[in-house]
Every structure is written in structure tokens, then in C-alpha cells.
DNA sequence: AACTCTTTCGACTTCAAAGTCAAGTTTCTT
DNA sequence: AAGAAACTTGACTTTGAAGTCGAAAGAGTT
């Protein structure tokens, strides 16, 4: 926080970085509260207090409550997009790819306080449009893998949409009961979820 | 409340029945809106208008918005309790019982506009306590069946809680994407969900 | 047709929470 | 140490939706 003022190249003390870090902290604190209580049941004052700040201080870092919610959503989708890309290159059957991806998803959601929030109704206009678009993108990517798996025989033939919605539901529900530091670790849940997902859809061809 | 005073039995025109029916209509209309938009994103005025009423007319049938939400929850849990009881008497393995129950659950949620709402944060005090209790009751009933299934070998041994949360998540998520009258009927979804749930957890003993 | 209970309405009040502001304090730079 | 930028504050305004009320229109009964 304090940098030496002497002659050489004093570590730049990047103010932007400081600001960005605090802004991130605000969004994560809010996200954690939204996850547990829901967007509308969490006031800006609560968020502020959880960080030891006053409400107005929050508005130094964010423009509005809606913007916080938007960023909570986008952060998760960004992380998921990365996982999707990572899996794209993989060799293996559709089922294998899906296992890898799903495991990453569970780990994401049980680490770092990232949460798939259901609250999209709290967003308006472009915020809403963008979030729905991003969610659709993830969904389509997963569905594509499932369809590929059905083609190569690693996944049992069925309606792809229903198949996907079934195990994606488990991810969305996860946020409402998972407690970091509870009896079950994210790792354990990831293992169990992947196993159950896999067994649920595995096809005839091994 | 009022019984005909004349000699014969003129059509009773039961006012209580009328009232109860309209009250039910209010709760269902509200439930449908809550399901799609969320509790806090649905105003009383909207609910009223969807029924062709004014806001004040709503308050003739319900005491508060919170009471509506409470009743939406309770109606689902009542219906689920009935399904649980129906399954209790059944013969068969744990897995078979669970299949029957799960199928009933999906059908419930795709019929009659009943919806498992996630919004519990909108409730306070006794309302909240009761809803959480009812939800816990259902969860425990399902978990008990799963544990029995693990004992009789029809369900693969694993952490019962995680096993249950996985497929119950699909039910909760269902509400957010299912559209009555859409491409997929409730029947079809029920078949697909049961199949995927079953395959996901089936044990060694057939 | 008069009477009464049920049902509805428009207009009002209340309330909680989002968002704003002017002025103060702290932290870094020179 | 002075000046500027970053940061924080308590008190204020705004907003949107919940909930209330007195009057009136409708329906069934005699």
C-alpha cells in the first residue's frame, strides 16, 4: 500500500489496480449476499456494512445496484467460457468432454464465491439482453457437446435440450445449498456430480 | 355462512365456494407470474391486471403479498406430501419408489401451474419458518427413500445428500424454462427426467 | 322494489431502499 | 510541508410499490 519514494523506479503504485481490486471486492461481497439471500432481499447498506463501508462509498466503485448484479453474472459466464474453450481442443468422446467441462463448472461454483444467480428479472434493457445472450451461449456450447456425444455413441440418444436442462439444473440449485467450508468440499461435490451426470446419460458405446 | 331459509333446496349458490375459488385464482395467477419473473419483479398491480381487477380488489381476497407467496409454496408442498404418502405403501425397491415419486413430482410441476419457487427470502417470521420446515420434510422423505435404496442395492452407494440435491436441482430449475403448451409436454419431460435420474443413481443389484 | 351482503374501484398514505451531494479526511506526490 | 487526487461520510431526496379507505355498483333474497 505504501511505496518508497526514493530515486530509482518506485513501484508504480498503480491506482487503477487498487481501484479495480476494491471494485472486485464489492462485487464479490454483493454476489455472496445475493447468492444466499437473493438480489432484492439484499440492500446496498448491507453490502456496504459487510465491507465496513458506508453506502455512499459503494457508489464510488459502482454505478448502481443493477450494475453489480450484471457484473456478478458476467464474471461467471466469463469463467465458464474459458472452461468451454479449454475443452474444445480436447480429444475424446463427447461424453468425456462433457465430464471435463461439468467438473470445471462445479469447481468454479464452489470456489471463489462465483455463483450462478437465477435473478435475471432484476435486470433491464441491455443488461438483461446481454446476460441472456451469454447464458444462451453457454447452453448452446454444452448442447453441442451433448449432440456430438449422441452421434459418437458415448451419450444415449434423447432430446438434447431436456438432457442438458436436467444436469444444468443441478448447477443452478447448487448455489442455494452449498456452503463453503461445510461438510462437503467442492472437490467431493464435483466428483459426485460428474459421476451422477455421467451415469445418467452414458450411451451404449463405451 | 348463509343457508337458504325457504322450504325446498334452491341451488345453494355457495358464496364461500365462490370466494375460495377466486382466492385460488389470485394465488395461481400470482404464482405463474412469480415463476416467470420472480416475486420481487412482480407487482400487485400486475397480478390484479392479469385478472382484470384493480389492486384493491386483490386485498379483498388476500391479506398481503407475502401471504400469496406463502400459499404458493404451501400448495406445492401439500401436493408433494400427497405423492410421498402415495408412494410409501408401494412394494418394490427404493429405486422403484423413487422413480414413481419423481415422476409424480415432474407431473405436478408441469400441470396446474404449480411451481417450486426459489424465493424464500421474501418471507419472514413464521411464514419463512413453516416453508423451510415443509421443504425439509420433503427433502428428508426423498432422502429416506434413497438411503433405503442404497441398503437394498437398487441405488449405488454414495453421499445421500449430494445424490438427492443433484436430481432435485433439476426440479427447481424446471420452473424457469418450462413453458406449458411448448414443444415438450409435461409427460415427455417426466419420462426423460425419470430415465436420466434413474440411470444416474442405479445400483448394482437389478 | 327495497334491503343487505358481496365485490369493486380511484385516490390516498406509508415505507423501505436506491441513489445523490457537499463537505470532510486520508494518502500519495513533489 | 503543500497541494492534489483518492476516498469516505452523514444527511438528504427520490422512487416505486405495498397497503388502506370510504364510497359505490352488483347480485340474491324477501
Short mmCIF file of C-alpha atoms (C1' of nucleotides) in Angstrom, two decimals, chain B residues 21-53 58-59 61-73 75-76 112-119 175, chain D residues 18-19:
data_model
loop_
_atom_site.label_atom_id
_atom_site.label_comp_id
_atom_site.label_asym_id
_atom_site.label_seq_id
_atom_site.Cartn_x
_atom_site.Cartn_y
_atom_site.Cartn_z
CA UNK B 21 -62.36 -20.20 -5.97
CA UNK B 22 -61.49 -16.59 -6.68
CA UNK B 23 -58.87 -16.58 -3.97
CA UNK B 24 -57.35 -19.63 -5.55
CA UNK B 25 -57.37 -17.91 -8.91
CA UNK B 26 -55.49 -14.97 -7.43
CA UNK B 27 -52.86 -17.21 -5.92
CA UNK B 28 -52.40 -19.17 -9.11
CA UNK B 29 -52.16 -16.06 -11.26
CA UNK B 30 -49.59 -14.67 -8.88
CA UNK B 31 -47.72 -17.97 -8.79
CA UNK B 32 -47.47 -18.03 -12.57
CA UNK B 33 -46.07 -14.52 -12.58
CA UNK B 34 -43.65 -15.26 -9.73
CA UNK B 35 -42.43 -18.32 -11.57
CA UNK B 36 -41.63 -16.40 -14.71
CA UNK B 37 -40.45 -13.07 -13.34
CA UNK B 38 -39.65 -13.63 -9.70
CA UNK B 39 -41.51 -12.46 -6.63
CA UNK B 40 -39.99 -9.03 -6.33
CA UNK B 41 -40.25 -8.29 -10.02
CA UNK B 42 -43.99 -8.81 -9.94
CA UNK B 43 -46.16 -6.02 -8.55
CA UNK B 44 -49.59 -6.43 -7.06
CA UNK B 45 -50.92 -4.16 -9.79
CA UNK B 46 -49.65 -6.57 -12.44
CA UNK B 47 -51.26 -9.52 -10.71
CA UNK B 48 -54.52 -7.60 -10.46
CA UNK B 49 -54.45 -6.58 -14.09
CA UNK B 50 -53.74 -10.13 -15.25
CA UNK B 51 -57.09 -11.00 -13.67
CA UNK B 52 -58.87 -7.89 -14.89
CA UNK B 53 -59.09 -6.47 -11.37
CA UNK B 58 -56.90 -8.25 -4.60
CA UNK B 59 -56.80 -7.28 -0.97
CA UNK B 61 -59.04 -11.98 -1.23
CA UNK B 62 -55.61 -11.91 0.36
CA UNK B 63 -54.07 -10.18 3.30
CA UNK B 64 -50.70 -9.34 1.81
CA UNK B 65 -48.31 -10.11 -0.97
CA UNK B 66 -46.25 -12.21 1.40
CA UNK B 67 -49.30 -14.31 2.18
CA UNK B 68 -49.70 -15.04 -1.52
CA UNK B 69 -46.12 -16.21 -1.79
CA UNK B 70 -46.55 -18.33 1.30
CA UNK B 71 -49.61 -20.02 -0.16
CA UNK B 72 -47.85 -20.64 -3.46
CA UNK B 73 -45.20 -22.55 -1.56
CA UNK B 75 -49.75 -25.58 -2.26
CA UNK B 76 -46.78 -27.27 -3.88
CA UNK B 112 -51.84 -26.86 -12.85
CA UNK B 113 -49.32 -24.05 -12.75
CA UNK B 114 -47.81 -25.35 -9.55
CA UNK B 115 -44.23 -24.19 -9.23
CA UNK B 116 -41.37 -24.75 -6.82
CA UNK B 117 -40.38 -21.17 -6.18
CA UNK B 118 -36.86 -20.48 -5.02
CA UNK B 119 -37.87 -17.20 -3.44
CA UNK B 175 -39.79 -23.84 -13.36
"C1'" DA D 18 -47.27 -2.16 -0.76
"C1'" DG D 19 -51.13 -1.45 1.64
#
